[in-house]
XYZ file of C-alpha atoms in Angstrom:
630
model
C 93.915 108.157 197.785
C 97.579 109.146 198.043
C 100.097 108.707 195.171
C 103.132 106.524 195.278
C 105.680 107.812 197.740
C 108.434 110.122 196.450
C 111.979 109.378 197.545
C 113.420 112.704 198.424
C 116.973 113.712 199.403
C 117.595 116.818 201.622
C 121.051 118.345 201.490
C 121.296 120.828 204.443
C 124.025 121.417 207.037
C 121.349 122.559 209.615
C 119.648 119.773 211.514
C 116.778 122.084 212.727
C 115.950 122.663 208.979
C 115.924 118.902 208.412
C 113.518 118.412 211.391
C 111.263 121.170 210.071
C 111.146 119.601 206.556
C 110.463 116.175 208.046
C 107.452 117.609 209.849
C 106.193 119.282 206.670
C 106.362 115.957 204.844
C 103.942 114.553 207.382
C 101.488 117.248 206.458
C 101.406 116.498 202.711
C 97.901 116.094 201.484
C 98.243 114.505 198.054
C 101.813 113.250 197.755
C 103.678 111.312 200.397
C 107.411 111.235 200.595
C 110.326 109.366 201.990
C 112.902 111.892 203.221
C 116.612 111.167 203.611
C 119.090 113.776 204.964
C 122.800 114.375 204.098
C 124.603 117.338 205.814
C 127.896 117.548 203.881
C 128.721 118.711 200.351
C 130.927 115.759 199.340
C 128.618 113.051 200.681
C 125.814 114.830 198.868
C 127.669 114.718 195.590
C 128.402 111.005 195.937
C 124.641 110.185 196.738
C 123.112 112.611 194.243
C 124.861 111.247 191.136
C 123.637 107.789 191.711
C 120.216 108.997 190.583
C 118.286 107.076 193.222
C 116.078 109.877 194.318
C 112.856 111.276 192.693
C 113.918 114.789 193.696
C 116.689 116.559 195.597
C 116.303 119.588 197.929
C 119.516 121.554 198.134
C 120.121 124.430 200.560
C 122.103 127.319 199.164
C 124.512 127.476 202.163
C 126.598 124.435 202.753
C 129.476 125.503 204.925
C 132.455 126.532 202.795
C 130.604 125.741 199.548
C 127.060 126.447 198.352
C 124.139 124.763 196.809
C 124.620 126.515 193.328
C 128.118 124.873 192.978
C 126.646 121.561 194.029
C 123.857 121.967 191.485
C 126.383 122.606 188.689
C 128.730 119.784 189.698
C 125.977 117.252 190.086
C 124.390 117.941 186.605
C 127.984 117.815 185.113
C 128.476 114.380 186.646
C 125.283 113.070 185.120
C 122.550 113.682 187.759
C 119.138 113.412 186.196
C 116.969 113.888 189.223
C 115.196 117.249 189.508
C 116.956 119.628 191.990
C 115.103 122.297 193.877
C 117.320 125.057 195.431
C 116.403 126.349 198.909
C 117.439 129.895 199.722
C 117.417 131.711 203.023
C 116.253 135.234 202.110
C 115.476 134.948 198.426
C 118.308 136.374 196.313
C 116.870 137.011 192.841
C 120.335 136.806 191.200
C 120.969 133.388 192.779
C 117.487 132.246 191.725
C 118.131 133.224 188.174
C 121.550 131.595 188.244
C 120.045 128.410 189.631
C 117.407 128.101 186.823
C 120.019 128.747 184.271
C 122.126 125.991 185.820
C 119.282 123.488 185.476
C 117.415 123.800 188.711
C 113.781 122.457 188.550
C 112.659 125.164 191.031
C 113.788 127.574 193.773
C 112.031 128.202 197.109
C 112.623 130.921 199.799
C 112.783 129.262 203.254
C 111.244 132.199 205.105
C 107.992 131.968 203.158
C 107.996 128.077 202.725
C 105.061 126.153 203.837
C 104.235 122.459 203.769
C 101.706 122.868 200.859
C 104.103 125.026 198.900
C 106.883 122.415 199.271
C 104.633 119.496 198.415
C 103.330 121.349 195.232
C 106.985 122.134 194.120
C 108.230 118.499 194.692
C 105.033 117.014 192.922
C 105.426 119.480 189.963
C 109.070 118.708 189.685
C 108.574 114.930 189.572
C 105.614 115.081 187.187
C 107.516 117.276 184.838
C 110.555 114.845 185.030
C 108.167 111.947 184.235
C 106.631 113.802 181.410
C 110.047 114.638 179.877
C 111.083 110.928 180.195
C 107.886 109.855 178.253
C 108.582 112.502 175.619
C 112.106 111.079 175.264
C 110.748 107.617 174.997
C 108.227 108.567 172.409
C 110.935 110.398 170.386
C 113.016 107.313 170.583
C 110.178 105.336 169.226
C 109.747 107.831 166.399
C 113.433 107.479 165.568
C 113.072 103.636 165.304
C 110.127 104.097 162.909
C 110.971 103.372 159.208
C 108.662 106.149 157.922
C 109.762 109.714 157.711
C 108.005 111.579 160.602
C 108.136 115.268 161.019
C 106.122 118.190 162.358
C 105.751 121.467 160.534
C 103.811 124.564 161.346
C 101.221 126.122 158.936
C 104.034 128.202 157.385
C 105.904 125.009 156.509
C 108.613 125.489 159.023
C 110.078 122.342 160.395
C 109.633 121.692 164.167
C 110.454 118.050 164.645
C 112.477 115.630 162.360
C 113.039 111.875 163.025
C 115.898 109.546 161.911
C 114.033 108.100 158.968
C 113.266 111.663 157.687
C 117.068 112.209 157.779
C 117.573 109.140 155.709
C 114.881 109.841 153.140
C 115.586 113.491 152.594
C 119.384 113.474 153.259
C 119.119 116.430 155.880
C 120.193 115.955 159.467
C 117.733 117.010 162.122
C 120.048 119.818 163.142
C 119.957 121.120 159.536
C 116.248 120.590 158.931
C 114.705 122.033 162.155
C 113.796 125.684 161.707
C 113.955 125.441 157.907
C 111.087 125.747 155.407
C 110.163 122.542 153.722
C 110.866 124.333 150.362
C 114.519 124.613 151.353
C 114.649 120.822 152.019
C 112.830 119.346 148.995
C 110.953 120.268 145.838
C 107.323 119.340 145.386
C 106.672 118.416 141.688
C 103.080 119.035 141.967
C 102.535 122.190 144.153
C 99.060 122.933 142.865
C 97.463 120.049 145.023
C 98.596 121.729 148.243
C 95.835 124.464 148.690
C 93.124 121.814 148.489
C 95.074 119.600 150.832
C 95.321 122.252 153.497
C 91.728 123.031 153.157
C 90.896 119.351 153.726
C 93.280 119.173 156.642
C 91.831 122.271 158.433
C 88.298 120.982 157.793
C 88.658 117.270 158.773
C 91.841 117.362 160.810
C 93.675 114.971 158.401
C 94.694 114.408 154.730
C 96.481 111.753 152.924
C 97.695 111.342 149.332
C 100.735 110.612 147.117
C 103.417 113.290 146.626
C 106.215 113.325 144.072
C 109.261 114.986 145.496
C 112.855 115.669 144.592
C 115.243 115.457 147.511
C 118.543 117.025 148.485
C 120.674 115.359 145.877
C 118.118 115.510 142.993
C 116.805 112.043 143.858
C 113.154 111.613 142.771
C 110.827 109.876 145.189
C 107.199 109.059 145.675
C 105.820 109.159 149.102
C 102.600 108.119 150.629
C 101.874 111.120 152.785
C 99.579 111.292 155.826
C 98.951 114.674 157.607
C 97.305 115.208 160.958
C 96.470 118.540 162.556
C 98.116 118.989 165.898
C 97.298 121.744 168.396
C 99.934 123.332 170.704
C 102.985 121.333 169.626
C 106.126 122.603 171.464
C 104.205 125.557 172.753
C 103.422 126.580 169.130
C 99.933 127.194 167.639
C 98.479 124.715 165.225
C 101.020 122.293 163.562
C 100.978 119.427 161.106
C 102.254 115.998 161.940
C 103.463 114.362 158.646
C 104.075 110.616 158.147
C 105.701 109.956 154.683
C 106.259 106.380 153.478
C 108.690 106.001 150.627
C 106.758 103.981 147.950
C 109.115 104.734 145.051
C 110.280 101.097 144.567
C 106.773 99.889 144.922
C 105.633 102.411 142.243
C 108.337 101.251 139.877
C 107.326 97.570 140.172
C 103.735 98.531 139.742
C 104.804 100.583 136.632
C 106.484 97.524 135.185
C 103.428 95.368 135.963
C 101.057 97.906 134.473
C 103.260 98.163 131.383
C 103.052 94.376 131.063
C 99.262 94.456 131.504
C 99.020 97.264 128.808
C 101.116 95.328 126.401
C 99.011 92.292 126.923
C 95.730 94.287 126.336
C 97.086 95.902 123.287
C 98.290 92.465 122.143
C 94.860 90.977 122.586
C 93.344 93.788 120.577
C 96.077 93.629 117.917
C 95.684 89.774 117.689
C 91.911 90.279 116.816
C 92.761 92.861 114.174
C 95.509 90.782 112.738
C 93.237 87.852 112.387
C 90.706 89.936 110.395
C 93.510 91.387 108.335
C 94.743 87.933 107.451
C 91.177 87.003 106.272
C 91.234 90.194 104.034
C 94.796 89.835 102.729
C 94.724 86.134 101.896
C 92.101 86.327 99.134
C 93.570 89.518 97.720
C 97.146 87.785 97.540
C 95.768 84.678 96.087
C 93.599 86.422 93.567
C 96.415 88.743 92.363
C 98.747 85.745 91.929
C 95.964 83.987 89.905
C 95.387 87.069 87.664
C 99.124 87.380 87.140
C 99.217 83.926 85.520
C 96.184 84.751 83.311
C 96.527 88.453 82.346
C 99.370 89.205 79.966
C 98.811 92.700 78.856
C 101.339 95.468 79.683
C 99.102 97.297 82.106
C 98.380 94.083 84.099
C 102.067 93.238 84.127
C 102.906 96.547 85.604
C 100.146 96.762 88.215
C 99.783 93.160 89.484
C 103.395 92.934 90.837
C 102.710 96.046 92.923
C 99.547 94.582 94.320
C 101.180 91.233 95.153
C 104.177 93.050 96.729
C 102.043 95.183 98.971
C 99.757 92.302 99.868
C 102.860 90.344 101.022
C 104.081 93.384 102.939
C 100.671 93.613 104.765
C 100.958 89.945 105.511
C 104.412 90.380 106.892
C 103.077 93.137 109.072
C 100.463 90.891 110.396
C 102.838 88.077 111.121
C 104.833 90.633 113.146
C 101.831 91.695 115.145
C 101.059 87.920 115.840
C 104.632 87.425 116.909
C 104.221 90.138 119.442
C 100.699 88.914 120.746
C 101.363 85.265 121.054
C 104.928 84.489 119.668
C 103.615 82.361 116.654
C 104.843 78.900 117.554
C 107.390 77.813 114.975
C 109.532 74.689 114.613
C 111.547 74.562 117.955
C 114.788 72.775 117.715
C 118.004 72.722 119.778
C 120.127 75.687 118.544
C 123.663 76.840 119.178
C 123.360 80.574 119.016
C 126.959 81.181 118.101
C 126.003 80.071 114.412
C 123.157 82.464 114.334
C 125.245 85.393 115.583
C 127.928 84.680 112.906
C 125.293 84.756 110.193
C 123.973 88.008 111.395
C 127.486 89.426 111.664
C 128.049 88.557 107.958
C 124.721 90.224 106.898
C 125.424 93.437 108.922
C 128.914 93.682 107.479
C 127.633 93.572 104.002
C 124.525 95.836 104.380
C 125.274 98.454 107.205
C 127.321 101.594 106.508
C 131.078 101.153 106.726
C 131.157 103.895 109.500
C 129.649 101.267 111.908
C 132.272 98.881 113.230
C 130.720 95.430 114.173
C 132.410 92.821 116.477
C 131.195 89.700 118.204
C 132.109 88.148 121.633
C 130.944 84.599 121.964
C 131.868 82.685 125.180
C 133.289 79.222 124.854
C 131.080 76.183 125.723
C 127.897 78.156 125.057
C 124.816 76.288 126.210
C 122.118 75.524 123.605
C 118.493 76.829 123.503
C 115.221 75.440 122.258
C 113.999 77.843 119.780
C 112.845 78.748 116.239
C 115.944 79.807 114.234
C 113.836 82.157 111.922
C 112.227 84.023 114.671
C 115.558 84.395 116.661
C 117.178 85.561 113.522
C 114.466 88.160 113.222
C 115.053 89.297 116.874
C 118.787 89.940 116.256
C 118.169 91.662 112.921
C 115.612 94.061 114.554
C 117.951 94.927 117.328
C 120.830 95.496 114.946
C 118.750 97.691 112.772
C 117.654 99.810 115.739
C 121.263 100.004 116.712
C 122.179 101.221 113.254
C 119.552 103.879 113.305
C 120.799 105.086 116.705
C 124.304 105.751 115.161
C 123.730 107.951 112.011
C 127.245 109.116 112.223
C 128.825 105.750 112.868
C 129.852 103.922 115.988
C 130.417 100.403 117.330
C 128.025 97.610 117.326
C 128.890 94.588 119.512
C 126.937 91.316 119.552
C 127.926 88.993 122.404
C 126.634 85.694 123.902
C 127.362 84.048 127.234
C 125.984 81.545 129.768
C 124.105 83.128 132.654
C 122.572 81.794 135.851
C 119.765 83.958 137.282
C 119.643 83.468 140.966
C 117.221 84.834 143.636
C 119.531 87.951 144.054
C 119.087 88.837 140.271
C 115.377 87.935 140.248
C 114.643 90.375 143.029
C 116.085 93.173 140.937
C 113.939 92.548 137.841
C 110.278 91.789 137.640
C 110.380 89.412 134.570
C 113.430 87.470 135.697
C 112.964 83.862 136.872
C 115.576 81.741 138.622
C 117.414 79.370 136.256
C 120.066 78.927 133.547
C 119.922 81.116 130.467
C 121.946 82.016 127.280
C 122.090 85.804 127.139
C 122.626 87.557 123.813
C 123.622 91.206 124.109
C 123.430 93.868 121.341
C 125.398 96.971 122.323
C 125.728 100.250 120.461
C 127.409 103.574 121.069
C 124.489 105.570 119.737
C 122.299 108.402 120.936
C 120.678 106.457 123.759
C 117.056 106.237 124.840
C 115.294 108.959 126.926
C 113.531 107.825 130.129
C 110.043 108.841 128.658
C 110.586 106.548 125.632
C 111.817 103.614 127.727
C 108.375 103.148 129.194
C 106.641 102.817 125.765
C 109.251 101.449 123.438
C 107.845 97.922 123.438
C 104.366 99.013 122.577
C 103.315 97.952 119.043
C 103.193 100.856 116.454
C 105.037 103.113 118.847
C 108.022 104.646 116.944
C 110.199 107.832 117.149
C 111.342 107.464 113.610
C 110.189 109.686 110.839
C 106.995 108.722 108.847
C 107.656 105.910 106.424
C 110.912 104.914 108.308
C 109.510 102.582 110.878
C 106.357 100.684 111.637
C 106.847 100.567 115.417
C 106.684 96.838 115.428
C 110.366 95.977 115.776
C 110.796 95.911 119.484
C 107.238 94.639 120.248
C 108.094 91.728 117.872
C 111.329 91.128 119.743
C 109.537 91.027 123.075
C 106.771 88.847 121.763
C 109.223 86.150 120.338
C 111.441 86.198 123.297
C 108.431 85.792 125.753
C 107.050 83.000 123.589
C 110.501 81.255 124.122
C 110.193 81.538 127.926
C 112.789 84.432 128.071
C 112.841 88.068 128.932
C 114.510 91.236 127.728
C 116.548 93.927 129.744
C 117.421 97.321 128.483
C 120.087 99.678 129.696
C 120.693 102.991 128.097
C 122.214 106.376 128.771
C 121.338 109.395 126.667
C 124.339 110.243 124.508
C 126.330 107.154 125.471
C 124.535 104.263 123.859
C 122.081 101.377 124.540
C 122.474 97.722 125.477
C 119.661 95.161 124.816
C 120.091 91.876 126.729
C 118.052 88.955 125.458
C 117.733 86.017 127.921
C 116.694 82.641 126.586
C 116.298 79.495 128.746
C 119.190 77.148 128.359
C 118.907 73.437 127.459
C 121.103 70.609 128.476
C 122.663 69.008 125.258
C 125.369 66.615 124.416
C 127.028 69.353 122.241
C 127.635 71.605 125.141
C 127.178 69.787 128.467
C 126.629 71.991 131.416
C 129.484 71.991 133.792
C 129.043 71.607 137.570
C 128.789 75.060 139.162
C 131.845 75.625 141.403
C 131.118 76.237 145.089
C 130.704 80.004 145.669
C 133.701 81.531 147.419
C 132.811 82.463 150.984
C 134.510 85.397 152.809
C 136.396 85.367 156.048
C 134.615 88.132 157.769
C 136.013 90.932 155.585
C 134.319 94.231 155.503
C 132.958 95.440 152.178
C 131.847 99.008 151.561
C 128.872 99.034 149.166
C 128.089 102.381 147.550
C 124.853 102.859 145.511
C 122.099 105.433 145.557
C 119.384 102.756 144.925
C 117.989 101.367 148.316
C 117.027 98.006 146.851
C 120.507 97.429 145.301
C 122.297 98.271 148.577
C 119.992 96.131 150.624
C 120.150 93.002 148.411
C 123.971 93.315 147.907
C 124.539 93.622 151.665
C 122.256 90.602 152.322
C 124.156 88.565 149.735
C 127.535 89.424 151.200
C 126.401 88.658 154.662
C 124.982 85.391 153.683
C 128.541 84.313 152.505
C 130.522 85.318 155.556
C 131.199 88.849 154.649
C 130.510 92.006 156.652
C 129.135 95.018 154.746
C 128.395 98.782 155.374
C 126.530 100.907 152.927
C 126.619 104.400 151.536
C 124.034 106.112 149.444
C 126.391 108.459 147.600
C 130.168 109.238 147.153
C 130.253 111.737 149.918
C 128.837 109.349 152.535
C 131.287 106.665 151.127
C 134.406 108.744 151.543
C 133.389 109.572 155.184
C 132.839 105.906 155.903
C 136.122 104.882 154.280
C 138.059 107.494 156.245
C 136.527 106.168 159.434
C 137.037 102.413 158.686
C 139.957 102.425 156.276
C 141.939 99.785 158.123
C 139.016 97.400 158.296
C 137.537 97.728 154.720
C 138.911 95.050 152.406
C 137.059 96.034 149.119
C 134.905 99.090 147.971
C 132.000 98.199 145.548
C 130.876 101.520 144.040
C 128.235 102.532 141.465
C 129.342 104.826 138.635
C 126.331 106.953 138.285
C 125.192 108.667 141.678
C 123.994 112.043 142.886
C 126.067 114.627 144.610
C 129.359 112.827 143.664
C 129.750 110.382 140.782
C 131.669 107.040 140.738
C 134.760 108.554 138.894
C 135.165 111.301 141.564
C 134.569 108.974 144.433
C 137.180 106.477 143.136
C 139.764 109.320 142.722
C 139.132 110.545 146.149
C 139.374 107.076 147.641
C 142.697 106.569 145.856
C 143.948 109.787 147.310
C 143.153 108.597 150.858
C 144.639 105.195 150.022
C 146.515 104.500 146.864
C 146.257 100.712 147.423
C 142.392 100.644 147.903
C 140.720 97.687 146.157
C 137.735 98.951 144.088
C 135.021 97.259 142.036
C 133.204 99.566 139.648
C 129.581 98.868 139.039
C 127.261 100.231 136.358
C 123.944 99.502 134.616
C 125.470 100.004 131.240
C 128.810 98.182 130.980
C 130.006 100.087 127.762
C 133.570 99.551 126.543
C 134.264 103.211 127.030
C 133.184 103.103 130.684
C 135.248 99.939 131.327
C 138.294 101.582 129.775
C 137.857 104.652 131.840
C 138.006 102.770 135.109
C 140.667 100.455 133.999
C 142.850 103.432 133.241
C 142.277 104.704 136.739
C 143.696 101.388 138.131
C 140.342 99.792 138.887
C 140.750 96.172 137.920
C 137.229 94.807 138.220
C 133.903 95.967 136.557
C 130.534 94.453 137.481
C 127.437 95.051 135.313
C 124.081 95.520 136.979
C 121.976 93.655 137.698
C 124.591 91.062 138.941
C 124.063 87.607 140.448
C 125.381 86.559 143.869
C 127.786 84.259 142.009
C 129.256 87.117 139.928
C 129.442 89.436 142.958
C 131.342 86.788 145.067
C 133.591 85.710 142.371
C 134.495 89.197 141.538
C 135.242 90.099 145.110
C 137.362 86.993 145.629
C 139.411 87.888 142.462
C 139.960 91.476 143.543
C 140.914 90.302 147.169
C 143.532 87.841 145.765
C 144.814 90.430 143.230
C 143.694 88.348 140.148
């Protein structure tokens, strides 16, 4: 059975050669061909660049010109058909030049037969089709969202797709030929010998890898390895498919922490119940004896016994606050009164080196809560802030109305859509290291010296707020301070009626440049902007932002940039953008909206500051204000 016919173009100024070639075509055994003939150089160029032929046969001698010139000109003008050069006597130098110029093959006419011509044409076409399939497969790999690359057994990169460029911040031209150790750092290199052994034995391996990429960004990938033989004419190689699961793992960690706290809470609740049963008769008996025994020894010892029994009961109450919130008397509360009471207590009892201030928004909504428990929440947070500032500092207690929308809820696991009153306690203290953040809400976990803390302060805060239907967000930078945000569901009340939310300001197709090293923040911000008639382009760091701004300066209306990023931080990015365009409109964004940071960007001429996580309403209103110069 013959294959589909090849469409072949013969370019030769000798009609006898054309007749001979036509006769050879009739003798083909496997392939069959349709032959067309052109006898002039210029007509040949016009025809060959249309790419309508499976293969082109070009004679070296074409009157005043030659086939080598035609070959070079045709390829330069975009000819993608394979070209076979036909030479009269077989000049080796011409043959070498033809292959360098891009010829698929060269044949000597004096030794040419029908079978040789058929074989050369068939191989040229098959090679062309194979190359086309490779290009199509490579294009599909570039569309893939997973990082896909090939490395040899010595860890040298042989192939690198677009998603790998994005994940590891190395272009393919930079990565290919390099060792993987030059492109990223493996945090657990000890697992690799076993992984390689499994790969060579079974032909595949999969597992989780913790890596640090080009700009010190820590990622977790689900990695799948497959042994490949003879890739790119090399020996054994490894096809690697890496899926970035960093965000998934972060959400899982939040979920597991919540589960762990719930488990600890269940255990603590049972212990607390038994302790109450032990302490109650001790306290009652001691108080009874106090009224009956009047000797000096009893008067000295019984108050100590009563005091410690009460202290134990207080600790049990804190444990129960953490585990199930202890339902108290819930009434409509205006939190500004509570904050003012706390401010007075702090002023009278905290060191004078700590400066306290309050910021309460007008028309604050009410909440349904237990005043005593919420008083305890604020006191605990203020005491922690005091302990974080042994040499003094600033303590700010603020309260404002806040609407959690879908945009905000996607950024934080515990957030739910709805209206809240948010109380914020901000300090300028030592900050909280990352390894402590993961455990700080666990009961009995404390970093304070023995005898200076029970480890129940923050667990009590969390338990009380959760029992009120709220949640807690924490932002902290080591050496710069901490910010605890307590969200409580707002209630409609006559005292502070809820105003109708104004319609969100839409854009008019303006282009916004969003700069943030967190993929999820970039994506959700871009989606929000596009939902309200803006256009958005994104950059993962300051360097990429500057390149994009230089390219689209006349189109970009506002730049929204994070302050803490790898490679180039927000301050440097802002200064560089202002050098390119002194009139650039910039909104600074940070997870910790400290007064110091706000003052820094204000002094640089940046008029707007947005705290993460932000709602779509906050984002749109801020952009609208910056655009209008307000």
